[in-house]
Tab-separated table of C-alpha atoms in Angstrom:
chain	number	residue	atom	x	y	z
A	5	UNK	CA	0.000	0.000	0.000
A	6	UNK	CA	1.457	3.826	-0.456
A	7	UNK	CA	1.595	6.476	1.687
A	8	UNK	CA	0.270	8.640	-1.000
A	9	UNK	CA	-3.299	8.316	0.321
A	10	UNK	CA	-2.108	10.645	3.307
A	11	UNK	CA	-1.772	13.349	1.404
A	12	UNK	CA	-3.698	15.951	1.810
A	13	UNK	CA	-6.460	17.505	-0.789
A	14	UNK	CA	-4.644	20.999	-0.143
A	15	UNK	CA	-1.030	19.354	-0.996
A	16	UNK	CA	-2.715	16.612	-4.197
A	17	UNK	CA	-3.844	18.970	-5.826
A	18	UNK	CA	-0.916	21.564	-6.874
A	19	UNK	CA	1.062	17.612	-6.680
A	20	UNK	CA	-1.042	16.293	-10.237
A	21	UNK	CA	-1.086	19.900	-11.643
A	22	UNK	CA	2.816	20.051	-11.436
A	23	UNK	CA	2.507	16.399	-12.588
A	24	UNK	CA	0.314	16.629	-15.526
A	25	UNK	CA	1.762	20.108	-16.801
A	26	UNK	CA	5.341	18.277	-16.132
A	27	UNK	CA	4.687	15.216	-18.266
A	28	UNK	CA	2.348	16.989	-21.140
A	29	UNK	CA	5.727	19.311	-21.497
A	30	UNK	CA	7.875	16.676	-22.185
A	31	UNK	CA	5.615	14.839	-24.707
A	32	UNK	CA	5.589	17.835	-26.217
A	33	UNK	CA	8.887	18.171	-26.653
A	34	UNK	CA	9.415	14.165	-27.722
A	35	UNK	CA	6.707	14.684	-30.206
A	36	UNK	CA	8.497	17.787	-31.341
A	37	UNK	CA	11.528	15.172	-32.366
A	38	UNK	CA	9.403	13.387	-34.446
A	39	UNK	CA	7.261	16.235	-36.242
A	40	UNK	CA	10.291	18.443	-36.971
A	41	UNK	CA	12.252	18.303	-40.052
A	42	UNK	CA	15.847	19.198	-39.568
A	43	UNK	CA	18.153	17.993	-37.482
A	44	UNK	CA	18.640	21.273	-35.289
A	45	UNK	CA	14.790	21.769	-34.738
A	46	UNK	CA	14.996	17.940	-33.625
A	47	UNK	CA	17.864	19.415	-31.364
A	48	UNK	CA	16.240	21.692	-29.543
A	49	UNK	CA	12.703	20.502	-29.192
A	50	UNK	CA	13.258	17.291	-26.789
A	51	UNK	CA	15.549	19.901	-24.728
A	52	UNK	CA	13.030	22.519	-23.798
A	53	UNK	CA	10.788	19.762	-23.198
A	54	UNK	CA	13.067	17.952	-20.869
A	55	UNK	CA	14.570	20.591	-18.703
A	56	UNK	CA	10.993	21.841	-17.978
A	57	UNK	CA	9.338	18.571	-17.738
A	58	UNK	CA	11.978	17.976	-15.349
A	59	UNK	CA	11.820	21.048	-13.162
A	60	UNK	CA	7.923	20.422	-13.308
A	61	UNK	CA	8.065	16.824	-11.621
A	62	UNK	CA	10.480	17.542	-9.293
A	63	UNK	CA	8.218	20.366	-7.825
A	64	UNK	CA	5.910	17.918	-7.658
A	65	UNK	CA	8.388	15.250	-5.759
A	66	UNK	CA	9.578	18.449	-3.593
A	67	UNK	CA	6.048	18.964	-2.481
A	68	UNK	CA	4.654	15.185	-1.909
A	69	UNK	CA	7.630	14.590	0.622
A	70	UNK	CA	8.025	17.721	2.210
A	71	UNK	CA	4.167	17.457	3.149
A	72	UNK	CA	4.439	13.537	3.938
A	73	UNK	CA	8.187	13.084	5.163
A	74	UNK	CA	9.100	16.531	6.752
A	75	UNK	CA	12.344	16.033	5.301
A	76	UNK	CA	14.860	17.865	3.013
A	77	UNK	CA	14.419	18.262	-0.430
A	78	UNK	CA	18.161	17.686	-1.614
A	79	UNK	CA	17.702	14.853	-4.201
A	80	UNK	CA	14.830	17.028	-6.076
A	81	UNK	CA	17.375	19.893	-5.748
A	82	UNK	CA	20.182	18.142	-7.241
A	83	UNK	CA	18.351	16.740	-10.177
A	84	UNK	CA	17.044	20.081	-11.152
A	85	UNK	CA	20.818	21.734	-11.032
A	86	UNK	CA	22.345	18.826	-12.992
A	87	UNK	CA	19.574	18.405	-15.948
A	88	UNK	CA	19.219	22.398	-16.077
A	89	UNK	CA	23.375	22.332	-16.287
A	90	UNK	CA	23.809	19.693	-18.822
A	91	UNK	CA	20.904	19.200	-21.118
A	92	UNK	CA	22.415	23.308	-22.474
A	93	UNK	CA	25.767	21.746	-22.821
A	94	UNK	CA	24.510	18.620	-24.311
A	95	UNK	CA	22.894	20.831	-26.975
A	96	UNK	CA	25.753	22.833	-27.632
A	97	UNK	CA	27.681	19.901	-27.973
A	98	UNK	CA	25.817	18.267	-30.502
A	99	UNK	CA	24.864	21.236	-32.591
A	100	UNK	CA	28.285	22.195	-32.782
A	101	UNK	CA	29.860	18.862	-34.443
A	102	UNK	CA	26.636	18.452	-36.507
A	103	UNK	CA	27.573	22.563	-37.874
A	104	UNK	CA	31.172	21.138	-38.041
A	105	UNK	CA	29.881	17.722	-39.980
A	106	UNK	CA	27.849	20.251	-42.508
A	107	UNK	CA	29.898	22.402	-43.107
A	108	UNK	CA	32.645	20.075	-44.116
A	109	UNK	CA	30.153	17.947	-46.336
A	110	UNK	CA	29.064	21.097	-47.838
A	111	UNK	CA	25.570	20.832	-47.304
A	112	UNK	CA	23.144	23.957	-48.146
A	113	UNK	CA	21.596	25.737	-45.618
A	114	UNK	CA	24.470	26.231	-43.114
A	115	UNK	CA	25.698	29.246	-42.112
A	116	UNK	CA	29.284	30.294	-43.514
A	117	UNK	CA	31.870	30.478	-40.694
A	118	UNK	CA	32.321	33.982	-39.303
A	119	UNK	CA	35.379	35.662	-40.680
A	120	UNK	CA	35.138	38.814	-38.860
A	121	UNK	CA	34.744	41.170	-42.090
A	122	UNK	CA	31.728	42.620	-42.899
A	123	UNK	CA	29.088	40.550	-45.365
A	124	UNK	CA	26.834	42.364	-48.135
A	125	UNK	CA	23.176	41.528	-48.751
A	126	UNK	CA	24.282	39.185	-51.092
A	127	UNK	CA	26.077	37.153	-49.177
A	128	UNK	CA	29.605	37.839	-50.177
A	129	UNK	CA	32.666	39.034	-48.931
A	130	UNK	CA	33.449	42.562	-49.060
């Protein structure tokens, strides 16, 4: 049996909002990895989606044993600082070798390399 049914209507309540807003975020975001078309929308879809799906449930986790437990809400803490400090670096990561991969492929669509001198609106060197 779980403890769960001790919560209280006052605590449940903001508990399956943070829930269901947490979880409908982050389908969001996986559907947004199937419905997009390039590989850098598919990128940075899932990553919204994640870090605030995250941050969502964990409010959620924070609440239900803080109200039940009485005790410290460390582990929820931690999760939220490590996905909301790597999931940006993850992304950078992987947009950065895929920009490297296109660009030496020569594939259309990706930005030049920034040289520093100034472009004209047709896209050439000055």
């Amino acid at each position: 049996m779980s403890h769960l049914t001790d919560l209280p209507t006052w605590a449940a309540i903001p508990v399956c909002i943070l829930l269901l807003l947490g979880s409908g975020i982050t389908l969001i975001g996986s559907m947004g990895l199937i419905r997009l078309k390039t590989f850098y929308g598919r990128l940075h879809a899932p990553t919204l989606g994640a870090s605030a799906g995250v941050v969502l449930i964990c409010l959620a986790s924070m609440i239900t044993f803080a109200v039940l437990q009485n005790r410290w809400i460390f582990h929820e803490i931690l999760i939220v600082v490590f996905v909301i400090l790597t999931t940006p670096v993850t992304l950078m990561l992987l947009g950065q070798s895929a920009l490297y991969r296109d660009r030496i492929e020569g594939n259309d669509g990706v930005p030049r390399k920034a040289t520093g001198a100034p472009v004209d609106t047709t896209g050439t060197d000055i």
